[in-house]
mmCIF file with all atom_site columns, C-alpha atoms in Angstrom:
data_model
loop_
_atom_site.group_PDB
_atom_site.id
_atom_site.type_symbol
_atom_site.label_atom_id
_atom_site.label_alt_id
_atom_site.label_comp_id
_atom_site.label_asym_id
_atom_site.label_entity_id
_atom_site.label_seq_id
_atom_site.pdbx_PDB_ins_code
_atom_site.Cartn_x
_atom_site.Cartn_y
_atom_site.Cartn_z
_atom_site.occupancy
_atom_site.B_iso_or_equiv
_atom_site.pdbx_formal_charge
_atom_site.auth_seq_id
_atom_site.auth_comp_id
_atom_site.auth_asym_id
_atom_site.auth_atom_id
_atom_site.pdbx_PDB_model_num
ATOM 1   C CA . UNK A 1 1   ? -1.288  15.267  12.195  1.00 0.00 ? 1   UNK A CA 1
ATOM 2   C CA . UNK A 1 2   ? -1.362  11.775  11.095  1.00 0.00 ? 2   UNK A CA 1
ATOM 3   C CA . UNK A 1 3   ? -4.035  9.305   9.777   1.00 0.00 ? 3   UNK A CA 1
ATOM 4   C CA . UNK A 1 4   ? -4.477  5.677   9.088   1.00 0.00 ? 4   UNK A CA 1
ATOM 5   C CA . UNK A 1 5   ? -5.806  4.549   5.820   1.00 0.00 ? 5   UNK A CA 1
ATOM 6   C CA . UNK A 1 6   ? -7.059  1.157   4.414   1.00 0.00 ? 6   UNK A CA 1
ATOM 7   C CA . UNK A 1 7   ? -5.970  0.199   1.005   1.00 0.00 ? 7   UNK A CA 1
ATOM 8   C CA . UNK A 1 8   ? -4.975  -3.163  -0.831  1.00 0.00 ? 8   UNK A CA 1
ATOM 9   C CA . UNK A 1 9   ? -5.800  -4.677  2.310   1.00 0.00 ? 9   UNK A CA 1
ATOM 10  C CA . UNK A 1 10  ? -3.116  -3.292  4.153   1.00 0.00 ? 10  UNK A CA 1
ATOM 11  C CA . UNK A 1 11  ? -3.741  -0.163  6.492   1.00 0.00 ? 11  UNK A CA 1
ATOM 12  C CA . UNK A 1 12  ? -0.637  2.455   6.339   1.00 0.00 ? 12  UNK A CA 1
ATOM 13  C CA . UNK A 1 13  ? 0.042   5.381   8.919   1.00 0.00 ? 13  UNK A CA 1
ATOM 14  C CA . UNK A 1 14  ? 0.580   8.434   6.369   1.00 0.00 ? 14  UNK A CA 1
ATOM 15  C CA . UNK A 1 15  ? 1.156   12.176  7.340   1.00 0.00 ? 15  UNK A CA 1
ATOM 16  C CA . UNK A 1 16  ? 1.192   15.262  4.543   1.00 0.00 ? 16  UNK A CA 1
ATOM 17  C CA . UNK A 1 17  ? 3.799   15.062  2.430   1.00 0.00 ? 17  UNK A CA 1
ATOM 18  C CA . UNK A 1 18  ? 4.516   11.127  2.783   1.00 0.00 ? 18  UNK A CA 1
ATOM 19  C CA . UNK A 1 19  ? 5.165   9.117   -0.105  1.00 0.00 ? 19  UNK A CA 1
ATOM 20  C CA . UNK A 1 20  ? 4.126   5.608   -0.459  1.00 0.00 ? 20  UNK A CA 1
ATOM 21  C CA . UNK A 1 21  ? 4.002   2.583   -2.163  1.00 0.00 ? 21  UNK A CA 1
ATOM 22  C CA . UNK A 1 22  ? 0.558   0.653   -1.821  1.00 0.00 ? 22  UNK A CA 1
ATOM 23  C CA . UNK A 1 23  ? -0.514  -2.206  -3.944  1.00 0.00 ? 23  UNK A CA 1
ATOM 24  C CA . UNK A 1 24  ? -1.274  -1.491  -7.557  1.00 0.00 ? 24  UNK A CA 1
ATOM 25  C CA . UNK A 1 25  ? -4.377  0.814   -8.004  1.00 0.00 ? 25  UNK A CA 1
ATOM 26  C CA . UNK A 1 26  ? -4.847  1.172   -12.250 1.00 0.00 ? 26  UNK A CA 1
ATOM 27  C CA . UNK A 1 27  ? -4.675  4.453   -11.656 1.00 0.00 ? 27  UNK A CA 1
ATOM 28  C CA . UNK A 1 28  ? -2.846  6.949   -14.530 1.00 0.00 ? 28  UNK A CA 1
ATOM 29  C CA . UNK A 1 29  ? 0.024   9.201   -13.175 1.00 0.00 ? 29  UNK A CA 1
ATOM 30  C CA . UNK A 1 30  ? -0.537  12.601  -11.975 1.00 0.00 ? 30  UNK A CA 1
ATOM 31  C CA . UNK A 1 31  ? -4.520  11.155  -11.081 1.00 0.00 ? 31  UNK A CA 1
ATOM 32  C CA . UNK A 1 32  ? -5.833  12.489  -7.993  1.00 0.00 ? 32  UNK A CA 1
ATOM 33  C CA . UNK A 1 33  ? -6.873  9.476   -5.475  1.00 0.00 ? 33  UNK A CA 1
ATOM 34  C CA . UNK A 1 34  ? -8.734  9.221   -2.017  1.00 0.00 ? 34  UNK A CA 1
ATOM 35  C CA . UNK A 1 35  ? -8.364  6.865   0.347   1.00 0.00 ? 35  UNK A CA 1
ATOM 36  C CA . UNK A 1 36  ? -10.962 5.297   2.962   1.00 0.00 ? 36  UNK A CA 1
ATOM 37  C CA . UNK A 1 37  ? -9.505  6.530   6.940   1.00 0.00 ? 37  UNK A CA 1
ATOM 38  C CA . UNK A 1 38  ? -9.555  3.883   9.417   1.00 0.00 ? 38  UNK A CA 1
ATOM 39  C CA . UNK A 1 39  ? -8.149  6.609   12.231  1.00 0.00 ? 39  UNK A CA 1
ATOM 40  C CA . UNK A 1 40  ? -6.965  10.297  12.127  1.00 0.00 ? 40  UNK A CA 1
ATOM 41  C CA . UNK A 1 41  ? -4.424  11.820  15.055  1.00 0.00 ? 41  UNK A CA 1
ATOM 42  C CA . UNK A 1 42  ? -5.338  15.562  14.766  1.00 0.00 ? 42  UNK A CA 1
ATOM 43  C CA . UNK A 1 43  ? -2.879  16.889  17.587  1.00 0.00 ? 43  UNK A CA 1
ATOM 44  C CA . UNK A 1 44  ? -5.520  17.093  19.760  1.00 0.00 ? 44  UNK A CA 1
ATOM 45  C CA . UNK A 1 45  ? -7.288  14.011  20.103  1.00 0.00 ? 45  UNK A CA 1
ATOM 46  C CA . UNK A 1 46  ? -7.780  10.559  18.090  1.00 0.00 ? 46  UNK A CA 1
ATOM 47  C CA . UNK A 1 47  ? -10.485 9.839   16.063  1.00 0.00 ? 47  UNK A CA 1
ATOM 48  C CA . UNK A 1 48  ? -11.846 6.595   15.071  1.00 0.00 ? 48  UNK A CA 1
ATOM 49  C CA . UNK A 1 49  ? -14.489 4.422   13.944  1.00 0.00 ? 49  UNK A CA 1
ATOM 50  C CA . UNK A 1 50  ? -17.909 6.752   13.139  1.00 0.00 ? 50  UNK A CA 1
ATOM 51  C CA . UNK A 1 51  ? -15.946 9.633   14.075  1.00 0.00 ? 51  UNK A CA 1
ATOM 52  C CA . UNK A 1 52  ? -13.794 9.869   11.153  1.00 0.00 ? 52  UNK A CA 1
ATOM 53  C CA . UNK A 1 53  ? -16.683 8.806   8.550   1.00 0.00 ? 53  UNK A CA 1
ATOM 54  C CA . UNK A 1 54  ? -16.630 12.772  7.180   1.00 0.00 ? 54  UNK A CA 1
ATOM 55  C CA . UNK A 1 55  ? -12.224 12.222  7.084   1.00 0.00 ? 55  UNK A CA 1
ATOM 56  C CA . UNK A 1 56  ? -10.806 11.264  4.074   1.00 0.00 ? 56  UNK A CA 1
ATOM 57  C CA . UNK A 1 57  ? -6.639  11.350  2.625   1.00 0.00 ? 57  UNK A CA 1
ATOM 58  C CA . UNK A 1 58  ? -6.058  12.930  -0.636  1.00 0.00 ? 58  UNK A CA 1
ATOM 59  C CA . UNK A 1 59  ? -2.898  11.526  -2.820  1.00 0.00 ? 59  UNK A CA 1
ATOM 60  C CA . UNK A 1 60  ? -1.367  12.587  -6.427  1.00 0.00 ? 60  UNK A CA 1
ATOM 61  C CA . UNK A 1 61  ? -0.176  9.710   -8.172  1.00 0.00 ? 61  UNK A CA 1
ATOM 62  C CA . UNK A 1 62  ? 3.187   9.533   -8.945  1.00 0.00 ? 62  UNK A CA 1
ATOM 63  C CA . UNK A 1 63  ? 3.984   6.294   -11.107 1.00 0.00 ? 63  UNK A CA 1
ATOM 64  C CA . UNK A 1 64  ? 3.916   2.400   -10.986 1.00 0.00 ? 64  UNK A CA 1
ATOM 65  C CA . UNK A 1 65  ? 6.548   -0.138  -10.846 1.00 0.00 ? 65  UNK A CA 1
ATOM 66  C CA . UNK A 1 66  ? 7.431   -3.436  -9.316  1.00 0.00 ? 66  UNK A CA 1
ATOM 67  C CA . UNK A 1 67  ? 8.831   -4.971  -6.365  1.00 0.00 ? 67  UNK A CA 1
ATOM 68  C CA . UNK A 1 68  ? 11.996  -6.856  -5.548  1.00 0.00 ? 68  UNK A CA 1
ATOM 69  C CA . UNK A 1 69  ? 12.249  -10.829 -7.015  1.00 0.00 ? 69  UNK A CA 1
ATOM 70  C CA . UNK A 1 70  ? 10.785  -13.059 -4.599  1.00 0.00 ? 70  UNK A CA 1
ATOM 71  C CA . UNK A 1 71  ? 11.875  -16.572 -5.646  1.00 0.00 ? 71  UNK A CA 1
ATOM 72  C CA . UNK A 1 72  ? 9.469   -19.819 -4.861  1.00 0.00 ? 72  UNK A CA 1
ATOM 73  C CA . UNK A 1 73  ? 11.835  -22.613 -5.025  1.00 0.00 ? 73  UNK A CA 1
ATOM 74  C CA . UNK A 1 74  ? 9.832   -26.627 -4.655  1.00 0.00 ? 74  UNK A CA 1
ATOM 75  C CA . UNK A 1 75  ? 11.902  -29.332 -4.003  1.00 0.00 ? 75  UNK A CA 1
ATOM 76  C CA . UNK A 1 76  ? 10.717  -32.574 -3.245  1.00 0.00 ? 76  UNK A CA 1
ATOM 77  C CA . UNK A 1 77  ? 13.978  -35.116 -2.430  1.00 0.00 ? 77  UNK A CA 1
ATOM 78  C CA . UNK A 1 78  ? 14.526  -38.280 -4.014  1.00 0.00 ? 78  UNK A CA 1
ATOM 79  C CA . UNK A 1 79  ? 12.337  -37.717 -6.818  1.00 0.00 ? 79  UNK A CA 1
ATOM 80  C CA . UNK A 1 80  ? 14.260  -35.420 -8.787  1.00 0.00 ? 80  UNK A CA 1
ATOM 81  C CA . UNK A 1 81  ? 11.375  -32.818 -8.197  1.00 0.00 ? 81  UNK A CA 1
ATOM 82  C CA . UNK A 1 82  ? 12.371  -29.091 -8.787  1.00 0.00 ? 82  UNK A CA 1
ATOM 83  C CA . UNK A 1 83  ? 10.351  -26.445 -9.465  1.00 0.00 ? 83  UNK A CA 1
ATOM 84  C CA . UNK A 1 84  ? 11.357  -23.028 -9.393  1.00 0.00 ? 84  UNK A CA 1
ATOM 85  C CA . UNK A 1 85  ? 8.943   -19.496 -10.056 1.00 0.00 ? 85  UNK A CA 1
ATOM 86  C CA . UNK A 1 86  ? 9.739   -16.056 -9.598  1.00 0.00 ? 86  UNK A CA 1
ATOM 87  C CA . UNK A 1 87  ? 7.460   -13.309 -8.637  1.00 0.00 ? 87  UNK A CA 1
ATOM 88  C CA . UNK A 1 88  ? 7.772   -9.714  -8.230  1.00 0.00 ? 88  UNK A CA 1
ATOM 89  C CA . UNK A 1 89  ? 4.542   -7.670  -6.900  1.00 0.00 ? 89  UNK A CA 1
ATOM 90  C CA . UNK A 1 90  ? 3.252   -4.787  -8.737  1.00 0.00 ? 90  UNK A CA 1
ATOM 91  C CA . UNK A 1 91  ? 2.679   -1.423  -6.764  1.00 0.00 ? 91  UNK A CA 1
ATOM 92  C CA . UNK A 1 92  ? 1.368   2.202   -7.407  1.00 0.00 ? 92  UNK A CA 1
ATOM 93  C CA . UNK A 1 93  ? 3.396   4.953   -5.174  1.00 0.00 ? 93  UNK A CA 1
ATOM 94  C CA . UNK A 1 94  ? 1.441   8.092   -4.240  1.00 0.00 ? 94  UNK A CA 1
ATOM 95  C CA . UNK A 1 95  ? 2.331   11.074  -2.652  1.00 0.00 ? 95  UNK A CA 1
ATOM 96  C CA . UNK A 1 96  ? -0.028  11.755  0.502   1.00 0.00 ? 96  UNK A CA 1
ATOM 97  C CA . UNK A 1 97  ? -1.390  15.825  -0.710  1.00 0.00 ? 97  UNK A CA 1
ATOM 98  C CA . UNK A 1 98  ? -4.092  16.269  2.249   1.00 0.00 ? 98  UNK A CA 1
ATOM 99  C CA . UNK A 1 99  ? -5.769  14.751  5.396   1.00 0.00 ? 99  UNK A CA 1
ATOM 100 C CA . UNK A 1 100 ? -9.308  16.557  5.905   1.00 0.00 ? 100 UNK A CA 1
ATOM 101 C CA . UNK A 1 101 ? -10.675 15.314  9.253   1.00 0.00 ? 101 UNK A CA 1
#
């Protein structure tokens, strides 16, 4: 049994048990967090759209960290223009506890 769930903008396919990183939620570790379900595979059949209203994915929260550095480099030639930023993206990960569909 898997399901589909929307969060941070991103949708992820998670089954029991999966851990995860999604984008930062402000959430304290060991908090308990649901998740909106865009789809749910229960072994039998899919459900999807109004069908899976009532379904929701329960995760533990297990810490927050960051991402690898991403460097943004600007260069512009023959004006001596450089420019150069680093970012690294913030994310919560979450272990998946329970998909009720």
């Amino acid at each position: 049994m898997y399901a589909i769930i929307a969060t941070g903008g991103k949708q992820y396919k998670v089954a029991e048990g999966d851990i995860i990183n999604v984008e930062k939620l402000g959430a304290k570790e060991g908090d308990e967090v649901t998740f909106d379900v865009v789809a749910v595979n229960n072994d039998k059949d899919m459900l999807c759209g109004e069908a899976c209203k009532k379904s929701s994915v329960k995760a533990t929260v297990l810490g927050e960290g960051k991402g690898k550095k991403v460097v943004v480099y600007k260069y512009k030639r023959k004006s001596g223009y450089h420019k150069k930023q680093g970012h690294r993206q913030p994310f919560t990960k979450v272990e998946i506890k329970a998909i009720n569909a």
